[in-house]
Tab-separated table of C-alpha atoms and ligand atoms in Angstrom:
chain	number	residue	atom	x	y	z
A	1	MET	CA	23.181	-22.815	-4.166
A	2	LYS	CA	23.718	-20.766	-7.309
A	3	GLU	CA	23.278	-17.048	-6.758
A	4	PHE	CA	21.172	-15.068	-9.194
A	5	PHE	CA	22.704	-11.741	-8.248
A	6	GLU	CA	26.274	-12.865	-7.687
A	7	ASP	CA	27.887	-9.468	-8.238
A	8	ILE	CA	25.835	-7.964	-5.462
A	9	LYS	CA	26.695	-8.456	-1.815
A	10	GLU	CA	24.534	-7.663	1.197
A	11	ILE	CA	23.549	-4.002	1.179
A	12	LYS	CA	24.859	-2.157	4.228
A	13	TYR	CA	24.281	1.239	5.785
A	14	GLU	CA	27.225	3.511	5.009
A	15	GLY	CA	25.770	6.906	5.911
A	16	PRO	CA	24.891	10.102	4.023
A	17	LYS	CA	28.409	10.721	2.733
A	18	SER	CA	28.846	7.357	1.043
A	19	LYS	CA	29.071	7.364	-2.743
A	20	ASN	CA	28.634	3.622	-3.020
A	21	PRO	CA	25.493	3.072	-5.134
A	22	LEU	CA	24.949	-0.274	-3.416
A	23	ALA	CA	24.778	1.082	0.132
A	24	PHE	CA	22.091	2.721	2.240
A	25	LYS	CA	22.710	6.379	2.950
A	26	PHE	CA	19.819	6.899	5.392
A	27	TYR	CA	18.198	3.540	6.136
A	28	ASP	CA	20.039	2.417	9.243
A	29	LYS	CA	17.856	-0.420	10.455
A	30	ASP	CA	18.860	-0.403	14.128
A	31	ARG	CA	18.803	3.356	14.580
A	32	MET	CA	16.347	4.270	17.306
A	33	ILE	CA	13.683	6.834	16.495
A	34	LEU	CA	10.887	7.657	18.953
A	35	GLY	CA	11.707	4.559	20.981
A	36	LYS	CA	11.608	2.086	18.077
A	37	LYS	CA	14.129	0.772	15.575
A	38	MET	CA	13.906	2.161	12.064
A	39	SER	CA	13.197	-1.355	10.817
A	40	GLU	CA	10.198	-1.561	13.169
A	41	HIS	CA	8.807	1.742	11.936
A	42	LEU	CA	9.386	0.632	8.346
A	43	PRO	CA	8.421	-3.014	7.740
A	44	PHE	CA	9.353	-3.056	4.053
A	45	ALA	CA	7.971	-5.622	1.647
A	46	MET	CA	8.883	-6.813	-1.838
A	47	ALA	CA	6.078	-6.999	-4.415
A	48	TRP	CA	6.487	-10.344	-6.147
A	49	TRP	CA	4.798	-9.194	-9.363
A	50	HIS	CA	6.939	-6.171	-10.148
A	51	ASN	CA	10.256	-7.335	-8.851
A	52	LEU	CA	10.270	-10.907	-10.056
A	53	GLY	CA	7.775	-10.585	-12.905
A	54	ALA	CA	7.719	-7.203	-14.652
A	55	ASN	CA	10.217	-7.251	-17.496
A	56	GLY	CA	9.601	-3.846	-19.034
A	57	THR	CA	6.886	-4.929	-21.461
A	58	ASP	CA	4.594	-2.032	-22.293
A	59	MET	CA	1.867	-1.309	-24.846
A	60	PHE	CA	4.512	-0.390	-27.410
A	61	GLY	CA	7.228	-2.916	-26.930
A	62	ARG	CA	8.636	-6.137	-25.559
A	63	GLY	CA	10.499	-6.595	-22.330
A	64	THR	CA	13.913	-5.045	-21.797
A	65	ILE	CA	15.135	-7.373	-19.048
A	66	ASP	CA	15.101	-11.156	-18.936
A	67	LYS	CA	13.391	-12.375	-15.774
A	68	SER	CA	13.003	-15.998	-16.828
A	69	PHE	CA	15.839	-16.865	-14.441
A	70	GLY	CA	17.030	-19.362	-17.018
A	71	LYS	CA	14.021	-21.692	-16.712
A	72	LEU	CA	11.289	-22.764	-19.110
A	73	ASP	CA	9.415	-25.486	-17.230
A	74	PRO	CA	6.614	-23.827	-15.200
A	75	MET	CA	7.556	-25.299	-11.810
A	76	GLU	CA	11.287	-24.855	-12.289
A	77	TYR	CA	10.623	-21.244	-13.276
A	78	ALA	CA	8.369	-20.723	-10.238
A	79	LYS	CA	11.042	-22.122	-7.918
A	80	ALA	CA	13.797	-20.063	-9.504
A	81	LYS	CA	11.672	-16.995	-8.854
A	82	VAL	CA	11.369	-17.977	-5.202
A	83	ASP	CA	15.132	-18.480	-4.924
A	84	ALA	CA	15.839	-15.178	-6.659
A	85	GLY	CA	13.242	-13.384	-4.543
A	86	PHE	CA	14.589	-14.660	-1.241
A	87	GLU	CA	18.169	-13.887	-2.265
A	88	PHE	CA	17.053	-10.369	-3.220
A	89	MET	CA	15.173	-9.756	0.036
A	90	HIS	CA	17.984	-11.200	2.128
A	91	LYS	CA	20.617	-9.011	0.471
A	92	LEU	CA	18.532	-5.878	1.075
A	93	GLY	CA	17.372	-6.807	4.559
A	94	ILE	CA	13.701	-6.777	3.495
A	95	GLU	CA	11.582	-8.770	5.916
A	96	TYR	CA	8.306	-9.202	4.036
A	97	PHE	CA	6.830	-10.025	0.645
A	98	CYS	CA	3.403	-9.630	-0.992
A	99	PHE	CA	1.976	-11.780	-3.756
A	100	HIS	CA	-0.920	-12.509	-6.105
A	101	ASP	CA	-1.691	-16.181	-6.729
A	102	VAL	CA	-0.585	-15.924	-10.357
A	103	ASP	CA	2.704	-14.229	-9.452
A	104	LEU	CA	3.802	-17.437	-7.784
A	105	VAL	CA	3.006	-19.866	-10.611
A	106	VAL	CA	2.037	-19.717	-14.246
A	107	GLU	CA	-1.732	-20.046	-14.555
A	108	ASP	CA	-2.973	-23.115	-16.414
A	109	LYS	CA	-6.211	-23.347	-18.399
A	110	ASP	CA	-7.464	-25.801	-15.777
A	111	ILE	CA	-7.733	-24.171	-12.358
A	112	ASN	CA	-7.043	-27.540	-10.714
A	113	VAL	CA	-3.597	-27.639	-12.320
A	114	THR	CA	-2.931	-24.086	-11.195
A	115	ASN	CA	-3.986	-24.987	-7.665
A	116	LYS	CA	-1.646	-27.988	-7.580
A	117	ARG	CA	1.199	-25.720	-8.626
A	118	LEU	CA	0.218	-23.296	-5.894
A	119	ASP	CA	0.306	-26.054	-3.281
A	120	GLU	CA	3.756	-27.102	-4.388
A	121	ILE	CA	5.237	-23.628	-4.586
A	122	SER	CA	3.775	-22.547	-1.261
A	123	ASP	CA	5.410	-25.567	0.411
A	124	TYR	CA	8.686	-24.440	-1.111
A	125	ILE	CA	8.183	-20.827	0.005
A	126	TYR	CA	7.242	-22.001	3.479
A	127	LEU	CA	10.601	-23.773	3.835
A	128	LYS	CA	12.463	-20.700	2.613
A	129	MET	CA	10.625	-18.606	5.177
A	130	GLN	CA	11.697	-20.962	7.961
A	131	GLU	CA	15.313	-20.800	6.787
A	132	THR	CA	15.498	-17.038	6.445
A	133	GLY	CA	12.949	-15.544	8.860
A	134	ILE	CA	11.405	-13.600	5.954
A	135	LYS	CA	7.624	-13.264	6.365
A	136	CYS	CA	4.488	-12.773	4.274
A	137	LEU	CA	2.847	-9.350	4.570
A	138	TRP	CA	-0.198	-10.079	2.433
A	139	GLY	CA	-1.589	-12.265	-0.286
A	140	THR	CA	-4.262	-11.649	-2.888
A	141	ALA	CA	-5.939	-13.227	-5.908
A	142	ASN	CA	-5.448	-11.700	-9.329
A	143	MET	CA	-9.016	-11.346	-10.563
A	144	PHE	CA	-8.296	-8.901	-13.352
A	145	SER	CA	-5.813	-10.429	-15.854
A	146	ASN	CA	-7.698	-13.506	-16.999
A	147	PRO	CA	-10.169	-12.630	-19.814
A	148	ARG	CA	-12.959	-14.322	-17.854
A	149	TYR	CA	-12.983	-11.240	-15.597
A	150	MET	CA	-13.592	-8.772	-18.409
A	151	ASN	CA	-16.913	-7.755	-16.807
A	152	GLY	CA	-15.576	-7.898	-13.270
A	153	ALA	CA	-15.056	-10.585	-10.641
A	154	GLY	CA	-17.280	-9.771	-7.658
A	155	SER	CA	-19.100	-7.331	-9.939
A	156	THR	CA	-19.499	-9.716	-12.863
A	157	ASN	CA	-22.817	-10.277	-14.615
A	158	ASP	CA	-22.011	-13.978	-14.877
A	159	ALA	CA	-22.662	-16.369	-11.991
A	160	TYR	CA	-20.135	-18.868	-13.393
A	161	VAL	CA	-17.369	-16.269	-13.415
A	162	TYR	CA	-18.391	-15.363	-9.860
A	163	ALA	CA	-17.763	-18.991	-8.885
A	164	PHE	CA	-14.257	-18.849	-10.394
A	165	ALA	CA	-13.540	-15.683	-8.435
A	166	ALA	CA	-14.624	-17.504	-5.277
A	167	ALA	CA	-12.326	-20.405	-6.141
A	168	GLN	CA	-9.353	-18.116	-6.608
A	169	ILE	CA	-10.025	-16.214	-3.393
A	170	LYS	CA	-10.388	-19.464	-1.451
A	171	LYS	CA	-7.065	-20.759	-2.717
A	172	ALA	CA	-5.262	-17.455	-2.210
A	173	LEU	CA	-6.611	-17.337	1.353
A	174	ASP	CA	-5.483	-20.922	1.975
A	175	ILE	CA	-1.975	-19.970	0.909
A	176	THR	CA	-1.944	-16.685	2.812
A	177	VAL	CA	-2.906	-18.577	5.967
A	178	LYS	CA	-0.359	-21.319	5.286
A	179	LEU	CA	2.359	-18.667	4.923
A	180	ASN	CA	1.103	-16.871	8.016
A	181	GLY	CA	0.341	-13.683	6.076
A	182	LYS	CA	-0.625	-10.653	8.118
A	183	ALA	CA	-3.378	-9.607	5.744
A	184	TYR	CA	-5.426	-10.408	2.647
A	185	VAL	CA	-5.989	-7.736	-0.024
A	186	PHE	CA	-8.844	-6.940	-2.372
A	187	TRP	CA	-7.801	-4.552	-5.093
A	188	GLY	CA	-10.818	-4.246	-7.384
A	189	GLY	CA	-9.006	-4.340	-10.692
A	190	ARG	CA	-12.109	-4.898	-12.834
A	191	GLU	CA	-14.685	-3.962	-10.208
A	192	GLY	CA	-16.113	-0.935	-11.954
A	193	TYR	CA	-17.737	0.044	-15.190
A	194	GLU	CA	-17.270	1.859	-18.470
A	195	THR	CA	-20.885	2.901	-19.063
A	196	LEU	CA	-24.056	2.944	-16.983
A	197	LEU	CA	-25.967	1.886	-20.101
A	198	ASN	CA	-24.949	-1.711	-19.438
A	199	THR	CA	-24.461	-1.650	-15.673
A	200	ASP	CA	-26.618	-2.260	-12.593
A	201	VAL	CA	-24.468	-0.532	-9.976
A	202	LYS	CA	-26.505	-1.585	-6.938
A	203	PHE	CA	-26.559	-5.216	-8.053
A	204	GLU	CA	-22.785	-5.197	-8.558
A	205	LEU	CA	-21.992	-3.547	-5.215
A	206	ASP	CA	-24.251	-6.010	-3.379
A	207	ASN	CA	-22.474	-8.902	-5.056
A	208	ILE	CA	-18.977	-7.599	-4.298
A	209	ALA	CA	-19.969	-7.290	-0.639
A	210	ARG	CA	-21.481	-10.777	-0.699
A	211	LEU	CA	-18.203	-12.229	-1.986
A	212	MET	CA	-16.230	-10.331	0.649
A	213	HIS	CA	-18.493	-11.684	3.381
A	214	MET	CA	-17.895	-15.194	2.052
A	215	ALA	CA	-14.132	-14.532	2.128
A	216	VAL	CA	-14.296	-13.295	5.724
A	217	ASP	CA	-16.393	-16.275	6.838
A	218	TYR	CA	-14.097	-18.744	5.113
A	219	GLY	CA	-10.904	-17.007	6.271
A	220	ARG	CA	-12.024	-16.979	9.887
A	221	SER	CA	-13.094	-20.638	9.618
A	222	ILE	CA	-9.550	-21.679	8.648
A	223	GLY	CA	-7.952	-19.621	11.404
A	224	PHE	CA	-7.051	-16.406	9.588
A	225	LYS	CA	-6.681	-13.770	12.292
A	226	GLY	CA	-5.284	-10.959	10.160
A	227	ASP	CA	-7.012	-8.032	8.503
A	228	PHE	CA	-8.696	-7.966	5.136
A	229	TYR	CA	-7.862	-4.861	3.137
A	230	ILE	CA	-9.471	-2.915	0.345
A	231	GLU	CA	-6.933	-1.065	-1.789
A	232	PRO	CA	-8.770	1.959	-3.204
A	233	LYS	CA	-8.044	3.177	-6.729
A	234	PRO	CA	-10.215	5.583	-8.754
A	235	LYS	CA	-9.596	4.377	-12.291
A	236	GLU	CA	-7.459	2.122	-14.454
A	237	PRO	CA	-8.233	-0.405	-15.731
A	238	MET	CA	-11.917	0.619	-15.470
A	239	LYS	CA	-13.035	4.181	-16.100
A	240	HIS	CA	-15.065	4.120	-12.882
A	241	GLN	CA	-13.752	1.887	-10.140
A	242	TYR	CA	-16.059	1.284	-7.190
A	243	ASP	CA	-13.317	1.692	-4.569
A	244	PHE	CA	-12.561	5.220	-5.758
A	245	ASP	CA	-10.740	6.454	-2.665
A	246	ALA	CA	-10.504	5.917	1.081
A	247	SER	CA	-13.785	7.678	1.896
A	248	THR	CA	-15.710	5.726	-0.730
A	249	ALA	CA	-14.239	2.394	0.400
A	250	ILE	CA	-14.937	3.166	4.052
A	251	SER	CA	-18.580	4.000	3.416
A	252	PHE	CA	-18.948	0.820	1.338
A	253	LEU	CA	-17.454	-1.240	4.179
A	254	LYS	CA	-19.768	0.384	6.721
A	255	GLU	CA	-22.860	0.073	4.547
A	256	TYR	CA	-22.258	-3.665	4.125
A	257	HIS	CA	-21.119	-4.303	7.724
A	258	LEU	CA	-17.630	-5.325	6.677
A	259	ASP	CA	-15.881	-2.648	8.720
A	260	ASN	CA	-14.901	-4.915	11.608
A	261	ASP	CA	-12.858	-7.216	9.397
A	262	PHE	CA	-11.469	-4.754	6.871
A	263	LYS	CA	-8.928	-1.953	6.852
A	264	LEU	CA	-7.381	-0.111	3.912
A	265	ASN	CA	-4.199	-0.577	1.946
A	266	ILE	CA	-3.339	2.914	0.721
A	267	GLU	CA	-1.219	3.265	-2.406
A	268	ALA	CA	0.462	6.629	-2.984
A	269	ASN	CA	-0.037	6.628	-6.740
A	270	HIS	CA	-3.726	5.708	-6.381
A	271	ALA	CA	-4.243	8.638	-4.004
A	272	THR	CA	-2.899	11.100	-6.550
A	273	LEU	CA	-4.961	9.520	-9.353
A	274	ALA	CA	-8.036	10.182	-7.186
A	275	GLY	CA	-7.079	13.851	-7.035
A	276	HIS	CA	-5.942	13.600	-3.417
A	277	THR	CA	-2.593	13.794	-1.750
A	278	PHE	CA	-1.126	10.588	-0.341
A	279	ASN	CA	-1.279	12.033	3.180
A	280	HIS	CA	-4.966	12.951	2.762
A	281	GLU	CA	-5.801	9.294	2.107
A	282	LEU	CA	-3.714	8.231	5.102
A	283	ARG	CA	-5.422	10.745	7.384
A	284	ILE	CA	-8.916	9.727	6.271
A	285	SER	CA	-8.060	6.057	6.869
A	286	ALA	CA	-6.466	6.758	10.241
A	287	ILE	CA	-9.319	8.807	11.685
A	288	ASN	CA	-11.669	5.975	10.736
A	289	HIS	CA	-9.360	3.405	12.421
A	290	MET	CA	-8.791	1.822	9.045
A	291	LEU	CA	-5.161	2.517	8.250
A	292	GLY	CA	-3.820	-0.977	7.631
A	293	SER	CA	-0.945	-0.960	5.178
A	294	ILE	CA	0.763	1.087	2.487
A	295	ASP	CA	1.700	0.402	-1.117
A	296	ALA	CA	4.770	2.606	-1.256
A	297	ASN	CA	5.308	4.086	-4.690
A	298	GLN	CA	4.750	7.370	-6.473
A	299	GLY	CA	3.139	8.610	-9.641
A	300	ASP	CA	4.085	11.300	-12.088
A	301	TYR	CA	1.940	14.440	-11.900
A	302	LEU	CA	2.242	14.867	-15.668
A	303	LEU	CA	0.827	11.408	-16.376
A	304	GLY	CA	-2.687	10.250	-15.614
A	305	TRP	CA	-1.992	6.599	-14.910
A	306	ASP	CA	-0.493	4.285	-12.336
A	307	THR	CA	3.207	4.606	-13.191
A	308	ASP	CA	4.285	2.669	-10.061
A	309	GLU	CA	7.582	4.495	-9.648
A	310	PHE	CA	9.886	3.889	-6.737
A	311	PRO	CA	9.375	6.594	-4.142
A	312	SER	CA	12.000	9.330	-4.360
A	313	ASP	CA	10.002	12.338	-3.205
A	314	VAL	CA	11.275	13.016	0.306
A	315	TYR	CA	8.681	15.704	0.942
A	316	GLU	CA	5.852	13.260	0.261
A	317	ALA	CA	7.531	10.484	2.276
A	318	THR	CA	7.923	12.926	5.168
A	319	MET	CA	4.220	13.788	5.113
A	320	CYS	CA	3.398	10.081	4.902
A	321	MET	CA	5.562	9.188	7.887
A	322	TYR	CA	4.117	12.102	9.846
A	323	GLU	CA	0.651	10.590	9.361
A	324	VAL	CA	1.840	7.068	10.126
A	325	ILE	CA	3.549	8.098	13.370
A	326	LYS	CA	0.524	10.142	14.430
A	327	ALA	CA	-1.666	7.108	13.734
A	328	GLY	CA	0.516	5.005	16.056
A	329	GLY	CA	2.264	3.065	13.250
A	330	LEU	CA	0.989	0.504	10.779
A	331	THR	CA	-0.308	-2.945	11.582
A	332	GLY	CA	0.712	-3.818	7.996
A	333	GLY	CA	3.833	-2.629	6.219
A	334	PHE	CA	5.349	-0.707	3.316
A	335	ASN	CA	5.025	-2.763	0.163
A	336	PHE	CA	7.000	-1.378	-2.772
A	337	ASP	CA	4.286	-1.701	-5.401
A	338	ALA	CA	6.812	-0.205	-7.790
A	339	LYS	CA	8.920	-1.143	-10.746
A	340	CYS	CA	12.058	0.113	-12.424
A	341	ARG	CA	11.601	2.357	-15.454
A	342	ARG	CA	11.785	0.377	-18.691
A	343	PRO	CA	15.311	1.498	-19.618
A	344	SER	CA	16.608	0.528	-16.148
A	345	ASN	CA	17.100	-2.973	-17.412
A	346	THR	CA	19.610	-4.680	-15.155
A	347	PHE	CA	19.367	-6.573	-11.877
A	348	LYS	CA	21.615	-3.934	-10.362
A	349	ASP	CA	18.925	-1.352	-11.176
A	350	MET	CA	16.461	-3.406	-9.123
A	351	PHE	CA	18.720	-3.178	-6.092
A	352	GLU	CA	19.332	0.511	-6.631
A	353	ALA	CA	15.582	1.068	-6.944
A	354	TYR	CA	14.913	-0.563	-3.575
A	355	ILE	CA	17.785	1.369	-1.999
A	356	LEU	CA	16.208	4.568	-3.338
A	357	GLY	CA	12.796	3.632	-1.938
A	358	MET	CA	14.074	2.515	1.450
A	359	ASP	CA	16.328	5.559	1.858
A	360	THR	CA	13.459	7.856	0.851
A	361	PHE	CA	11.209	6.432	3.564
A	362	ALA	CA	14.065	6.487	6.085
A	363	LEU	CA	14.494	10.202	5.354
A	364	GLY	CA	10.741	10.633	5.651
A	365	LEU	CA	10.837	8.988	9.074
A	366	ILE	CA	13.809	11.061	10.253
A	367	ASN	CA	12.101	14.263	9.104
A	368	ALA	CA	8.698	13.362	10.537
A	369	GLU	CA	10.275	12.766	13.929
A	370	LYS	CA	11.879	16.207	13.699
A	371	ILE	CA	8.570	17.865	12.836
A	372	ILE	CA	6.919	16.187	15.793
A	373	SER	CA	9.682	16.956	18.283
A	374	ASP	CA	9.977	20.525	16.990
A	375	GLY	CA	6.343	20.922	18.035
A	376	ARG	CA	5.519	24.127	16.162
A	377	ILE	CA	3.084	22.456	13.766
A	378	ASP	CA	1.227	20.652	16.537
A	379	ASP	CA	1.160	23.806	18.644
A	380	PHE	CA	-0.297	25.775	15.791
A	381	VAL	CA	-3.053	23.260	15.079
A	382	LYS	CA	-3.938	23.156	18.765
A	383	GLU	CA	-4.044	26.930	18.938
A	384	LYS	CA	-6.132	27.122	15.776
A	385	TYR	CA	-9.085	25.452	17.483
A	386	SER	CA	-8.592	27.139	20.839
A	387	SER	CA	-11.819	29.110	20.675
A	388	PHE	CA	-13.539	25.738	21.062
A	389	THR	CA	-11.228	24.360	23.729
A	390	ASN	CA	-10.392	27.479	25.733
A	391	THR	CA	-13.546	29.574	25.873
A	392	GLU	CA	-16.797	29.252	27.743
A	393	LEU	CA	-18.775	29.222	24.479
A	394	GLY	CA	-16.527	26.658	22.801
A	395	LYS	CA	-16.736	24.287	25.740
A	396	LEU	CA	-20.531	24.530	25.801
A	397	ILE	CA	-20.618	23.589	22.101
A	398	LEU	CA	-18.244	20.646	22.496
A	399	ASP	CA	-20.211	19.384	25.501
A	400	ASP	CA	-23.346	19.459	23.338
A	401	LYS	CA	-24.918	21.960	25.701
A	402	MET	CA	-25.965	24.369	22.934
A	403	ASP	CA	-28.695	24.170	20.337
A	404	LEU	CA	-29.299	26.221	17.252
A	405	LYS	CA	-31.425	28.803	19.060
A	406	SER	CA	-29.032	29.346	21.975
A	407	LEU	CA	-26.119	29.675	19.565
A	408	SER	CA	-28.100	32.101	17.474
A	409	ASP	CA	-28.943	34.172	20.566
A	410	PHE	CA	-25.254	34.237	21.455
A	411	ALA	CA	-24.311	35.518	18.015
A	412	LEU	CA	-27.063	38.150	17.973
A	413	ASN	CA	-25.802	39.420	21.320
A	414	MET	CA	-22.254	39.795	19.958
A	415	LYS	CA	-23.605	41.767	16.974
A	416	GLU	CA	-20.307	41.742	15.124
A	417	MET	CA	-17.306	39.472	15.457
A	418	ALA	CA	-13.590	40.134	15.656
A	419	THR	CA	-11.338	39.304	12.693
A	420	PRO	CA	-10.924	35.512	12.343
A	421	ILE	CA	-7.459	34.132	13.126
A	422	SER	CA	-4.977	33.454	10.343
A	423	GLY	CA	-4.475	29.946	8.933
A	424	LYS	CA	-0.759	30.770	8.607
A	425	GLN	CA	-0.074	28.313	5.800
A	426	GLU	CA	3.061	30.101	4.602
A	427	TYR	CA	4.549	30.149	8.098
A	428	LEU	CA	3.889	26.396	8.438
A	429	LEU	CA	5.375	25.553	5.027
A	430	ALA	CA	8.481	27.532	5.936
A	431	ILE	CA	8.858	25.476	9.111
A	432	ILE	CA	8.759	22.285	7.058
A	433	ASN	CA	11.440	23.649	4.707
A	434	GLN	CA	13.586	24.677	7.639
A	435	ILE	CA	13.305	21.203	9.148
A	436	LEU	CA	13.886	19.418	5.837
A	437	PHE	CA	16.726	21.505	4.512
A	438	GLY	CA	18.069	23.685	7.308
A	439	MET	CA	19.011	20.946	9.723
A	440	LYS	CA	21.363	18.054	9.085
A	441	ASN	CA	19.912	14.671	8.205
A	442	GLU	CA	22.447	12.725	10.217
B	501	XLS	C1	-2.770	-1.945	-9.063
B	501	XLS	C2	-2.633	-2.333	-7.671
B	501	XLS	C3	-2.197	-3.775	-7.458
B	501	XLS	C4	-2.524	-4.205	-6.060
B	501	XLS	C5	-2.571	-5.669	-5.849
B	501	XLS	O1	-2.841	-0.787	-9.399
B	501	XLS	O2	-1.774	-1.436	-7.046
B	501	XLS	O3	-0.846	-3.917	-7.741
B	501	XLS	O4	-1.621	-3.652	-5.153
B	501	XLS	O5	-3.490	-6.302	-6.647
B	502	NI	NI1	-0.997	-1.694	-5.103
B	503	NI	NI1	-1.409	0.446	-8.227
């Protein structure tokens, strides 16, 4: 079969000293870390939309790279994308992919035509998966691009639009199940509002939950055993998006009794748009048993939108991997919801971008393991709460043996308390620097 990236061979691990741009410096898939292979800690996934679709078009200009793969006919184009995608994943050793329905085929005006195309292309993908062992991480329906969703999908004011959203979800679920996807994602692209003057928030939230319940019932009825995910994002495209951040999404899921079927897909760039750190969102998800999967990318702190850059910030990747390891790993994976910058307009740039992202997370993993085995951070946190765990009073509180009056009596008896213990932030940050930069990453 014709290769789309014929100048590029399989990408190998060559180690930190290699100067070969088309080699991994840190991602060494079989290297054992904390009893697991690197590839098991880091189930990487390719995002169909960015990698095979995004051509550099922005608000101010046309595309800078041709991703038509030489085809005009819709089905030939869809198949060429599949071939290119599988060649790309194989050459990088990426085991998973993620997709929206409309990433796989061009949408027709008639949804029945689109669905036929989806049946055909998913058969084709299924065969490719058998041949290569590459798997589906998650599928989703794009319910934000088509103008019919201008007032939302689950949150629309229009019952007919709501029916179309249901139709798209049903089909996307059918395909996700056919391709044995681990999960199904809801990212609420248009589920939000611009002004309360035209919006009934309670009505919209009830309807989003209703649609999600229908999706769960249908998914389970066709044998879908995986998780459903909400991918929180605070804004863009809508000014107010309902799934603002992890805490908001979790309370929505609990309020509507969806928490047994749903977890969260946390995207780094969405966390920072919400005014949080990436690791904050991971921690909040993990302590609520809702850390499902990660959209691995990064934003730009100078820009207020979802720039979807490939992750290069090792510090942030380290903090992410620290949270992931502490949470016992992901049931999902690391989907590079990221695209090359517009002037990086060659196929080689796409490979280099993935190498950057994979090496960044490999470094994050290596560093996180060092932080954990070093133990000073854990020891400090343990010590910080020791007045609860190591004193008579603390134990009484934790055992729920105290009430407000008995605690008050205790305090009045003490009269005055000793100086509180230091939070030692500077000491802890210095430890991280020492681990990141003072010890070899080999
Ligand atoms: C957009 C989202 C989107 C989801 C899938 O900001 O990140 O790409 O991951 O619909
Ligand atoms: Ni995303
Ligand atoms: Ni995003």
